[in-house]
CSV table of C-alpha atoms in Angstrom, one decimal:
chain,number,residue,atom,x,y,z
A,1,MET,CA,103.5,118.3,70.1
A,2,LYS,CA,102.1,116.3,67.2
A,3,ILE,CA,100.8,112.9,68.2
A,4,ASN,CA,101.3,110.1,65.6
A,5,LYS,CA,102.0,106.7,67.1
A,6,PHE,CA,104.7,106.2,69.7
A,7,LEU,CA,104.8,108.3,72.8
A,8,LYS,CA,107.9,108.3,75.1
A,9,LEU,CA,107.6,109.0,78.9
A,10,ARG,CA,109.4,112.3,78.2
A,11,ASP,CA,106.5,113.2,75.9
A,12,PHE,CA,104.1,112.6,78.8
A,13,GLN,CA,106.2,114.8,81.0
A,14,LYS,CA,106.1,117.7,78.6
A,15,ILE,CA,102.3,117.4,78.2
A,16,ILE,CA,101.3,116.5,81.8
A,17,ILE,CA,103.9,118.4,83.9
A,18,GLU,CA,104.8,121.2,81.5
A,19,ASN,CA,101.3,121.6,79.9
A,20,GLU,CA,102.5,121.4,76.3
A,21,LYS,CA,99.6,121.3,73.8
A,22,ILE,CA,99.0,118.4,71.5
A,23,GLU,CA,98.0,118.1,67.8
A,24,LEU,CA,96.7,115.1,65.9
A,25,ASP,CA,98.7,113.9,62.9
A,26,GLU,CA,96.7,113.2,59.7
A,27,VAL,CA,98.3,109.8,59.5
A,28,LEU,CA,96.8,109.0,63.0
A,29,LEU,CA,93.3,110.2,62.0
A,30,ASP,CA,93.4,108.2,58.8
A,31,ARG,CA,94.4,105.1,60.8
A,32,VAL,CA,91.6,105.6,63.2
A,33,ASN,CA,89.0,106.1,60.5
A,34,THR,CA,90.2,103.1,58.5
A,35,SER,CA,89.8,100.9,61.6
A,36,PHE,CA,86.4,102.3,62.3
A,37,GLN,CA,85.1,101.8,58.7
A,38,PHE,CA,86.5,98.2,58.6
A,39,LEU,CA,84.8,97.3,61.9
A,40,LYS,CA,81.5,98.8,60.7
A,41,GLU,CA,81.5,96.5,57.7
A,42,PHE,CA,83.1,93.5,59.3
A,43,SER,CA,80.6,93.4,62.2
A,44,LYS,CA,77.6,92.9,59.9
A,45,ASN,CA,76.1,89.5,60.3
A,46,LYS,CA,78.8,88.4,62.8
A,47,VAL,CA,78.9,88.0,66.5
A,48,ILE,CA,81.4,90.5,67.9
A,49,TYR,CA,81.9,90.8,71.6
A,50,GLY,CA,80.7,94.2,72.9
A,51,VAL,CA,79.3,95.2,69.5
A,52,ASN,CA,76.2,93.1,69.4
A,53,THR,CA,76.5,91.0,72.6
A,54,GLY,CA,76.2,91.7,76.3
A,55,PHE,CA,79.3,92.2,78.4
A,56,GLY,CA,81.4,89.9,80.6
A,57,PRO,CA,79.4,86.8,81.7
A,58,MET,CA,76.4,88.2,79.8
A,59,ALA,CA,78.2,88.0,76.4
A,60,GLN,CA,76.0,85.0,75.6
A,61,PHE,CA,73.1,87.4,75.1
A,62,LYS,CA,72.6,88.7,71.5
A,63,ILE,CA,71.7,92.4,71.3
A,64,SER,CA,69.3,93.6,68.6
A,65,ASP,CA,70.5,96.0,66.0
A,66,GLU,CA,68.3,98.8,67.3
A,67,ASP,CA,69.7,98.5,70.8
A,68,THR,CA,73.5,98.4,70.1
A,69,HIS,CA,74.0,102.1,70.5
A,70,GLN,CA,72.1,102.2,73.8
A,71,LEU,CA,74.1,99.2,74.9
A,72,GLN,CA,77.2,101.4,75.0
A,73,TYR,CA,75.5,104.1,77.0
A,74,ASN,CA,74.2,101.5,79.4
A,75,LEU,CA,77.7,100.2,79.9
A,76,ILE,CA,79.2,103.6,80.6
A,77,ARG,CA,76.5,104.7,83.0
A,78,SER,CA,76.2,101.5,85.0
A,79,HIS,CA,80.0,101.3,85.5
A,80,SER,CA,80.4,104.9,86.6
A,81,SER,CA,80.5,103.5,90.2
A,82,GLY,CA,83.8,104.7,91.7
A,83,ILE,CA,84.1,105.9,95.2
A,84,GLY,CA,86.7,107.2,97.6
A,85,ASN,CA,89.3,109.9,97.0
A,86,LEU,CA,89.6,111.5,93.7
A,87,LEU,CA,92.7,110.9,91.6
A,88,PRO,CA,94.9,113.9,91.3
A,89,LYS,CA,94.6,116.0,88.2
A,90,GLU,CA,98.0,115.1,86.8
A,91,GLU,CA,97.2,111.4,87.0
A,92,VAL,CA,93.9,111.7,85.3
A,93,LYS,CA,95.5,113.8,82.5
A,94,ALA,CA,98.1,111.2,82.0
A,95,ALA,CA,95.4,108.5,81.8
A,96,MET,CA,93.5,110.6,79.2
A,97,LEU,CA,96.7,110.9,77.1
A,98,ALA,CA,97.4,107.1,77.5
A,99,ARG,CA,93.8,106.3,76.3
A,100,LEU,CA,94.1,108.7,73.4
A,101,ASN,CA,97.3,107.1,72.3
A,102,THR,CA,96.2,103.5,72.5
A,103,LEU,CA,92.9,104.2,70.7
A,104,SER,CA,94.9,106.0,68.0
A,105,LEU,CA,96.8,102.8,67.1
A,106,GLY,CA,93.9,101.7,64.9
A,107,ASN,CA,93.2,98.5,66.8
A,108,SER,CA,90.0,99.6,68.5
A,109,GLY,CA,87.5,100.6,65.7
A,110,VAL,CA,86.4,103.8,67.3
A,111,ASN,CA,85.0,106.9,65.7
A,112,ASP,CA,87.5,109.8,65.4
A,113,SER,CA,85.2,112.0,67.5
A,114,VAL,CA,86.7,110.2,70.6
A,115,ILE,CA,90.2,111.2,69.6
A,116,HIS,CA,89.3,114.8,68.8
A,117,LEU,CA,87.4,115.3,72.1
A,118,LEU,CA,90.1,113.7,74.2
A,119,LYS,CA,92.6,116.1,72.6
A,120,GLU,CA,90.4,119.1,73.3
A,121,LEU,CA,89.9,118.1,77.0
A,122,ILE,CA,93.7,117.6,77.5
A,123,ASN,CA,94.6,120.9,75.8
A,124,ARG,CA,91.9,122.9,77.6
A,125,ASP,CA,92.7,121.3,81.0
A,126,ILE,CA,89.2,119.9,81.5
A,127,ILE,CA,89.8,117.0,83.9
A,128,PRO,CA,87.1,114.3,84.5
A,129,LEU,CA,86.4,113.2,88.1
A,130,ILE,CA,87.9,109.7,88.5
A,131,PHE,CA,87.8,107.9,91.8
A,132,GLU,CA,90.6,105.8,93.4
A,133,HIS,CA,88.4,102.9,94.2
A,134,GLY,CA,86.5,100.7,91.7
A,135,GLY,CA,88.8,98.8,89.4
A,136,VAL,CA,90.3,95.4,89.8
A,137,GLY,CA,92.5,95.8,86.7
A,138,ALA,CA,91.3,92.8,84.8
A,139,SER,CA,89.2,94.1,82.0
A,140,GLY,CA,91.4,97.1,82.5
A,141,ASP,CA,90.4,100.0,84.6
A,142,LEU,CA,86.7,99.5,83.9
A,143,VAL,CA,85.2,101.7,86.6
A,144,GLN,CA,87.8,104.4,86.5
A,145,LEU,CA,87.6,104.6,82.7
A,146,ALA,CA,83.8,104.6,82.8
A,147,HIS,CA,84.1,108.0,84.6
A,148,LEU,CA,86.2,109.2,81.7
A,149,ALA,CA,83.8,107.9,79.1
A,150,LEU,CA,80.9,109.4,81.1
A,151,VAL,CA,82.4,112.9,80.5
A,152,LEU,CA,83.0,112.2,76.9
A,153,ILE,CA,79.3,111.5,76.4
A,154,GLY,CA,78.6,114.9,78.0
A,155,GLU,CA,77.6,113.6,81.5
A,156,GLY,CA,79.4,113.3,84.8
A,157,GLU,CA,81.7,116.0,86.4
A,158,VAL,CA,85.0,117.7,85.6
A,159,PHE,CA,87.5,120.0,87.2
A,160,TYR,CA,87.5,123.2,85.2
A,161,LYS,CA,89.4,126.3,86.1
A,162,GLY,CA,89.7,125.2,89.7
A,163,GLU,CA,86.1,124.3,90.2
A,164,ARG,CA,84.1,121.0,90.2
A,165,ARG,CA,81.4,121.4,87.6
A,166,ALA,CA,79.0,119.4,85.5
A,167,ALA,CA,80.5,118.3,82.2
A,168,LYS,CA,77.4,119.4,80.4
A,169,ASP,CA,77.8,123.0,81.6
A,170,VAL,CA,81.6,123.1,80.8
A,171,PHE,CA,80.9,121.7,77.3
A,172,GLY,CA,78.4,124.6,76.8
A,173,ILE,CA,81.0,127.2,77.9
A,174,GLU,CA,83.7,125.7,75.7
A,175,GLY,CA,81.6,125.0,72.7
A,176,LEU,CA,82.4,121.2,72.8
A,177,GLU,CA,80.1,118.4,71.6
A,178,PRO,CA,79.9,115.0,73.2
A,179,ILE,CA,81.3,112.0,71.3
A,180,LYS,CA,79.2,110.1,68.8
A,181,VAL,CA,78.6,106.6,70.0
A,182,GLU,CA,78.7,104.5,66.8
A,183,ILE,CA,79.8,100.9,67.3
A,184,ARG,CA,81.8,100.2,70.5
A,185,GLU,CA,83.0,103.5,71.8
A,186,GLY,CA,81.8,102.7,75.3
A,187,LEU,CA,83.7,99.5,75.6
A,188,ALA,CA,86.7,100.8,73.7
A,189,LEU,CA,87.1,103.6,76.2
A,190,MET,CA,86.7,101.4,79.2
A,191,ASN,CA,88.6,98.2,78.3
A,192,GLY,CA,92.2,99.1,78.9
A,193,THR,CA,95.0,99.9,81.4
A,194,SER,CA,95.2,103.6,80.8
A,195,VAL,CA,94.4,104.7,84.4
A,196,MET,CA,96.9,102.4,86.1
A,197,SER,CA,99.4,103.4,83.4
A,198,GLY,CA,98.7,107.1,83.9
A,199,ILE,CA,99.2,106.9,87.6
A,200,GLY,CA,102.2,104.7,87.0
A,201,ILE,CA,103.8,107.3,84.7
A,202,VAL,CA,103.4,110.0,87.3
A,203,ASN,CA,104.8,107.6,90.0
A,204,ALA,CA,107.8,106.8,87.9
A,205,TYR,CA,108.5,110.5,87.3
A,206,LYS,CA,108.4,111.2,91.1
A,207,ALA,CA,110.4,108.1,91.9
A,208,SER,CA,113.1,109.3,89.6
A,209,GLN,CA,113.1,112.6,91.5
A,210,LEU,CA,113.4,110.8,94.8
A,211,THR,CA,116.3,108.7,93.6
A,212,GLU,CA,118.3,111.7,92.6
A,213,ILE,CA,117.4,113.5,95.8
A,214,SER,CA,118.4,110.5,97.9
A,215,VAL,CA,121.8,110.3,96.2
A,216,ARG,CA,122.5,114.0,96.9
A,217,PHE,CA,121.4,113.7,100.6
A,218,SER,CA,123.6,110.6,101.0
A,219,CYS,CA,126.5,112.6,99.6
A,220,ALA,CA,125.8,115.5,102.0
A,221,ILE,CA,125.9,113.1,105.0
A,222,ASN,CA,129.1,111.6,103.8
A,223,GLU,CA,130.5,115.1,103.8
A,224,ILE,CA,129.3,115.9,107.3
A,225,VAL,CA,131.0,112.8,108.6
A,226,GLN,CA,134.1,113.5,106.5
A,227,THR,CA,134.0,109.9,105.2
A,228,TYR,CA,136.6,108.2,103.0
A,229,ASP,CA,136.0,108.1,99.2
A,230,ASP,CA,136.8,104.5,98.5
A,231,HIS,CA,133.2,103.2,99.0
A,232,PHE,CA,132.0,105.1,96.0
A,233,SER,CA,135.1,104.8,94.0
A,234,GLU,CA,135.1,103.5,90.4
A,235,ALA,CA,137.6,100.8,91.3
A,236,LEU,CA,135.5,99.3,94.1
A,237,ASN,CA,132.1,99.5,92.4
A,238,GLY,CA,133.4,98.3,89.1
A,239,THR,CA,134.1,94.9,90.7
A,240,LYS,CA,130.3,94.4,90.9
A,241,ARG,CA,128.5,93.9,87.7
A,242,HIS,CA,125.3,95.9,88.3
A,243,SER,CA,124.8,99.0,86.2
A,244,GLY,CA,122.6,100.7,88.8
A,245,GLN,CA,125.2,100.5,91.5
A,246,GLN,CA,127.9,101.8,89.2
A,247,ILE,CA,125.7,104.7,88.0
A,248,ILE,CA,124.9,105.7,91.7
A,249,ALA,CA,128.6,105.6,92.6
A,250,ALA,CA,129.4,107.7,89.6
A,251,LYS,CA,126.8,110.3,90.6
A,252,MET,CA,128.3,110.4,94.1
A,253,ARG,CA,131.8,111.0,92.7
A,254,GLU,CA,130.3,113.8,90.5
A,255,TYR,CA,128.4,115.5,93.3
A,256,LEU,CA,131.4,115.2,95.7
A,257,SER,CA,134.1,116.2,93.2
A,258,ASP,CA,134.5,119.7,94.7
A,259,SER,CA,134.0,118.9,98.4
A,260,LYS,CA,136.7,119.9,100.8
A,261,LEU,CA,135.5,117.4,103.4
A,262,ILE,CA,135.8,114.0,101.8
A,263,ARG,CA,139.0,112.2,102.7
A,264,LYS,CA,141.3,109.6,101.1
A,265,ARG,CA,142.0,106.5,103.0
A,266,GLU,CA,145.7,106.5,102.0
A,267,ASP,CA,146.2,109.9,103.7
A,268,HIS,CA,145.0,108.6,107.0
A,269,LEU,CA,144.5,104.9,107.8
A,270,TYR,CA,147.0,103.6,105.3
A,271,THR,CA,149.9,105.1,107.3
A,272,HIS,CA,152.2,103.7,110.0
A,273,PHE,CA,150.7,103.0,113.3
A,274,GLU,CA,152.6,102.3,116.5
A,275,GLU,CA,152.3,98.8,117.8
A,276,GLN,CA,150.9,99.9,121.1
A,277,GLU,CA,147.9,101.6,119.4
A,278,LYS,CA,145.1,99.1,120.0
A,279,VAL,CA,142.1,101.3,119.6
A,280,PHE,CA,141.9,103.7,116.6
A,281,LYS,CA,140.5,107.1,117.2
A,282,GLU,CA,139.1,107.4,113.6
A,283,LYS,CA,136.4,105.0,112.3
A,284,VAL,CA,137.9,102.4,110.0
A,285,GLN,CA,134.7,102.4,108.0
A,286,GLU,CA,131.3,104.0,108.2
A,287,TYR,CA,127.8,102.6,109.1
A,288,TYR,CA,126.0,100.9,106.2
A,289,SER,CA,123.6,103.7,105.6
A,290,LEU,CA,126.6,105.9,104.6
A,291,ARG,CA,129.0,103.2,103.1
A,292,CYS,CA,126.5,101.1,101.1
A,293,VAL,CA,124.6,103.8,99.2
A,294,PRO,CA,125.6,102.5,95.7
A,295,GLN,CA,124.5,99.0,96.7
A,296,ILE,CA,121.2,100.2,98.2
A,297,LEU,CA,120.2,102.8,95.6
A,298,GLY,CA,121.5,100.8,92.7
A,299,PRO,CA,118.6,98.3,92.7
A,300,VAL,CA,116.2,101.3,93.1
A,301,LEU,CA,117.6,102.8,89.9
A,302,ASP,CA,117.6,99.5,88.0
A,303,THR,CA,114.0,98.8,89.0
A,304,LEU,CA,112.9,102.3,88.0
A,305,GLU,CA,114.6,101.9,84.6
A,306,TYR,CA,112.7,98.6,83.9
A,307,THR,CA,109.4,100.0,85.2
A,308,GLU,CA,109.7,103.0,82.8
A,309,ARG,CA,110.3,100.5,79.9
A,310,VAL,CA,107.2,98.5,80.8
A,311,LEU,CA,105.1,101.7,81.1
A,312,GLU,CA,106.3,102.9,77.8
A,313,ASN,CA,105.5,99.6,76.2
A,314,GLU,CA,102.0,99.6,77.7
A,315,ILE,CA,101.0,103.1,76.7
A,316,ASN,CA,102.0,102.3,73.1
A,317,SER,CA,100.2,99.0,73.0
A,318,ALA,CA,96.6,98.1,72.1
A,319,ASN,CA,95.2,97.2,75.5
A,320,ASP,CA,91.6,96.7,74.3
A,321,ASN,CA,89.3,93.8,73.6
A,322,PRO,CA,88.5,92.8,71.0
A,323,ILE,CA,91.4,93.8,68.8
A,324,VAL,CA,90.7,95.1,65.3
A,325,ASN,CA,93.3,94.1,62.7
A,326,VAL,CA,92.8,95.9,59.5
A,327,GLU,CA,95.8,94.4,57.7
A,328,GLU,CA,94.5,90.8,58.3
A,329,GLN,CA,90.8,91.9,58.0
A,330,HIS,CA,90.0,90.2,61.2
A,331,VAL,CA,88.8,90.9,64.8
A,332,TYR,CA,90.6,89.0,67.6
A,333,HIS,CA,89.2,88.3,71.0
A,334,GLY,CA,91.6,88.0,74.0
A,335,GLY,CA,92.9,89.7,77.1
A,336,ASN,CA,95.1,92.6,76.2
A,337,PHE,CA,93.2,94.7,78.8
A,338,HIS,CA,94.7,92.7,81.7
A,339,GLY,CA,96.8,94.8,83.9
A,340,ASP,CA,99.4,92.4,85.4
A,341,TYR,CA,102.4,94.1,83.7
A,342,ILE,CA,101.6,97.4,85.4
A,343,SER,CA,100.5,95.8,88.7
A,344,LEU,CA,103.8,94.0,89.1
A,345,GLU,CA,105.8,97.1,88.2
A,346,MET,CA,103.9,99.3,90.7
A,347,ASP,CA,104.5,96.6,93.4
A,348,LYS,CA,108.2,96.6,92.6
A,349,LEU,CA,108.4,100.4,92.4
A,350,LYS,CA,106.8,100.9,95.8
A,351,LEU,CA,109.1,98.2,97.3
A,352,VAL,CA,112.2,100.0,96.2
A,353,VAL,CA,110.9,103.5,97.1
A,354,THR,CA,110.2,102.1,100.6
A,355,LYS,CA,113.8,100.9,100.8
A,356,LEU,CA,114.9,104.4,99.7
A,357,THR,CA,112.7,105.8,102.6
A,358,MET,CA,114.3,103.3,105.0
A,359,LEU,CA,117.7,104.5,104.0
A,360,ALA,CA,116.7,108.1,104.6
A,361,GLU,CA,115.3,107.2,108.0
A,362,ARG,CA,118.5,105.4,109.1
A,363,GLN,CA,120.6,108.3,107.8
A,364,LEU,CA,118.4,110.6,109.8
A,365,ASN,CA,118.8,108.5,112.9
A,366,TYR,CA,122.6,108.5,112.4
A,367,LEU,CA,122.6,112.3,112.5
A,368,LEU,CA,120.3,112.5,115.5
A,369,ASN,CA,122.0,109.9,117.6
A,370,SER,CA,125.1,111.6,119.1
A,371,LYS,CA,126.4,108.3,120.5
A,372,ILE,CA,126.7,107.0,117.0
A,373,ASN,CA,128.0,110.0,115.0
A,374,GLU,CA,130.1,111.4,117.9
A,375,ILE,CA,130.3,114.8,116.2
A,376,LEU,CA,126.8,116.4,116.7
A,377,PRO,CA,124.7,117.2,119.7
A,378,PRO,CA,121.7,114.9,120.5
A,379,PHE,CA,118.9,115.5,117.9
A,380,VAL,CA,121.1,118.1,116.2
A,381,ASN,CA,119.9,120.4,118.9
A,382,LEU,CA,121.4,123.9,118.4
A,383,GLY,CA,119.8,125.2,121.5
A,384,LYS,CA,120.2,124.4,125.2
A,385,LEU,CA,120.4,120.7,125.8
A,386,GLY,CA,117.6,119.4,128.1
A,387,PHE,CA,115.7,122.7,127.6
A,388,ASN,CA,115.3,122.6,123.8
A,389,PHE,CA,114.5,119.6,121.7
A,390,GLY,CA,116.1,120.2,118.2
A,391,MET,CA,114.8,117.6,115.7
A,392,GLN,CA,113.5,115.2,118.3
A,393,GLY,CA,109.8,115.7,117.6
A,394,VAL,CA,110.1,115.3,113.8
A,395,GLN,CA,111.9,112.0,114.1
A,396,PHE,CA,108.7,110.4,115.4
A,397,THR,CA,107.0,111.5,112.2
A,398,ALA,CA,109.8,110.1,110.0
A,399,THR,CA,109.8,106.8,111.8
A,400,SER,CA,106.0,106.3,111.7
A,401,THR,CA,105.8,107.3,108.1
A,402,THR,CA,108.5,104.9,107.1
A,403,ALA,CA,106.7,102.2,109.0
A,404,GLU,CA,103.5,102.9,107.1
A,405,SER,CA,105.4,102.5,103.8
A,406,GLN,CA,106.8,99.2,105.0
A,407,MET,CA,103.3,97.9,105.6
A,408,LEU,CA,102.0,99.3,102.3
A,409,SER,CA,104.7,97.4,100.4
A,410,ASN,CA,102.8,94.2,100.7
A,411,SER,CA,101.9,93.0,97.2
A,412,MET,CA,98.7,93.8,95.3
A,413,TYR,CA,99.9,91.8,92.3
A,414,VAL,CA,99.2,88.5,94.1
A,415,HIS,CA,96.1,89.7,95.8
A,416,SER,CA,93.5,88.5,93.2
A,417,ILE,CA,89.9,88.2,94.2
A,418,PRO,CA,87.6,86.6,91.5
A,419,ASN,CA,84.5,88.6,90.7
A,420,ASN,CA,82.1,89.4,87.8
A,421,ASN,CA,80.3,86.0,88.3
A,422,ASP,CA,83.8,84.4,88.2
A,423,ASN,CA,84.3,85.6,84.6
A,424,GLN,CA,87.2,87.6,85.9
A,425,ASP,CA,88.6,84.7,87.9
A,426,ILE,CA,92.1,86.1,88.2
A,427,VAL,CA,92.7,89.9,88.3
A,428,SER,CA,95.6,92.2,88.5
A,429,MET,CA,94.6,94.9,91.0
A,430,GLY,CA,96.8,97.2,89.0
A,431,THR,CA,95.1,100.4,89.8
A,432,ASN,CA,95.1,99.6,93.5
A,433,SER,CA,98.8,98.8,93.2
A,434,ALA,CA,99.5,102.1,91.4
A,435,VAL,CA,97.5,104.2,94.0
A,436,ILE,CA,99.3,102.5,96.9
A,437,CYS,CA,102.7,103.1,95.2
A,438,ARG,CA,101.7,106.8,94.9
A,439,LYS,CA,101.1,106.9,98.7
A,440,VAL,CA,104.5,105.3,99.4
A,441,ILE,CA,106.1,108.0,97.1
A,442,GLU,CA,104.4,110.8,99.0
A,443,ASN,CA,105.6,109.3,102.3
A,444,ALA,CA,109.2,109.2,100.9
A,445,PHE,CA,109.0,113.0,100.2
A,446,GLU,CA,107.9,113.6,103.7
A,447,VAL,CA,110.7,111.6,105.3
A,448,LEU,CA,113.3,113.2,103.0
A,449,ALA,CA,112.0,116.6,103.9
A,450,ILE,CA,112.8,115.9,107.6
A,451,GLU,CA,116.2,114.5,106.6
A,452,LEU,CA,117.1,117.6,104.7
A,453,ILE,CA,116.2,120.0,107.5
A,454,THR,CA,118.4,117.9,109.8
A,455,ILE,CA,121.3,117.9,107.2
A,456,VAL,CA,121.3,121.7,107.0
A,457,GLN,CA,121.1,122.1,110.8
A,458,ALA,CA,124.1,119.7,111.1
A,459,ILE,CA,126.1,121.8,108.5
A,460,GLU,CA,125.2,124.9,110.6
A,461,TYR,CA,126.4,123.3,113.8
A,462,LEU,CA,129.7,122.2,112.3
A,463,GLY,CA,130.3,125.4,110.4
A,464,PHE,CA,130.9,123.5,107.1
A,465,GLN,CA,129.1,125.9,104.8
A,466,ASP,CA,132.3,126.8,103.0
A,467,LYS,CA,133.6,123.3,102.8
A,468,ILE,CA,130.7,121.3,101.4
A,469,SER,CA,130.3,120.5,97.7
A,470,SER,CA,128.4,122.8,95.4
A,471,SER,CA,125.6,120.2,95.2
A,472,THR,CA,125.2,120.2,98.9
A,473,LYS,CA,125.6,124.0,99.1
A,474,SER,CA,122.7,124.4,96.7
A,475,LEU,CA,120.5,122.2,98.9
A,476,TYR,CA,121.6,124.2,101.9
A,477,ASP,CA,120.7,127.5,100.3
A,478,GLY,CA,117.4,126.2,99.0
A,479,VAL,CA,116.2,125.0,102.4
A,480,ARG,CA,117.4,128.2,104.1
A,481,ASN,CA,115.0,130.1,101.8
A,482,VAL,CA,112.2,128.1,103.4
A,483,ILE,CA,113.4,127.7,107.0
A,484,THR,CA,116.1,129.8,108.7
A,485,VAL,CA,118.6,128.3,111.2
A,486,PHE,CA,116.9,127.7,114.5
A,487,SER,CA,117.9,126.9,118.0
A,488,GLU,CA,114.7,127.7,119.8
A,489,ASP,CA,111.8,125.3,119.6
A,490,MET,CA,109.1,126.1,117.1
A,491,VAL,CA,106.0,124.6,115.4
A,492,MET,CA,107.5,122.5,112.7
A,493,TYR,CA,104.6,121.2,110.5
A,494,PRO,CA,104.3,124.3,108.2
A,495,TYR,CA,108.1,124.0,107.4
A,496,LEU,CA,107.9,120.3,106.7
A,497,GLU,CA,105.2,120.9,104.2
A,498,GLU,CA,107.1,123.8,102.5
A,499,VAL,CA,110.3,121.7,102.3
A,500,LYS,CA,108.4,118.8,100.8
A,501,LYS,CA,107.1,121.2,98.1
A,502,TYR,CA,110.7,122.4,97.6
A,503,LEU,CA,111.8,118.8,97.0
A,504,LYS,CA,109.0,118.1,94.6
A,505,ALA,CA,109.9,121.2,92.6
A,506,MET,CA,113.6,120.2,92.3
């Protein structure tokens, strides 16, 4: 893929998930070099933040010409101070691509060696070690991006061919040279929202998977219960003016189009009843977790769509400081590195994913509670009642995991703590928000894995294999490749992990 200026989220997916290689367009390189040469001339005899001044609250200190290059190295090394868990490889790779793209816009005044080396690291799958903890998301992902910059100057550590190794050694093996620090390469690499955006892009991709999976599971449960079709009808959902709701309902109609189990209300309840019939044998309408799926997943879809738009805008924006403007022959100082846009979207995304998880947990409970569904044995137990336990044990896991996500849904966006000698007096906590959102997404996959095993066990009990829709049948067949039908009690945790992997690969 040739990189020029505007990257779509689908481009990230091709590069990060599908490992497509990237090339640099000549127009891009010309733009970067023009910006670099302009800043080199413009900064002579002027005070430019981060070029010939200290950083943050120490910007009042002038740096002598002979120390300006060392200043950049000092910044990178001093801020390589992350700790905690390492970010997953795919998130770091997304952050590297986001940083490459924003620096390529020509608003940062960097030497093109930065762009070339980032490209090589991405293409050769050399992944810097970046830690979860460290950034407050105000001057961007300062600490996390410092670890990226550290590798670019030939220091720090990377993951290379499955091993954790010194960057210096890997550069030697691969014949790579560290970047040339010329004017402000250290600050340009570190001032920005690329890590929170990179995590966010991976989160959005997985949240999209979860939404589609949740729709299909909801359809399967509606089949198991042999529900009526009016709650996902076009006529009913068209009376509410929310596109997400209407799209979810349309997906349900598509997935259930060839089901032999879904019923029409006019064939059953819209018929003559004897006056003496006071209690109906059939449910007039289903529980909310079955009947309100378009209204519950609709906001999830709408939120995800807006989050993707914000992420796409951010990765194609100059989120640096200062901003170099070659056209106007000027350098502007401001706060484009502030991460509030991403922080808010990650808060919103984790909120709706938690609601999706809550829906799955309630649907699971519906299947497991024989007093509610009235068609399945307790805990969908295909063995001997009282002696065997069915899905009883895994419900505890689903419930506790859902509860954790509910707690994690508290906002980071409004959890600002001033720091940096109060220079950063209001911060975004964007990286924290993105990391917590990822945790909520992982939790959702775990709860949905439990729900899916329960769904296929229920289909097994009812003997509906030849009546379910083709969508549900593909889920049934997929899970049966991982876990066969069971009536005897067995250790479940290996199967939960395998089904979770199956869902992630869908």
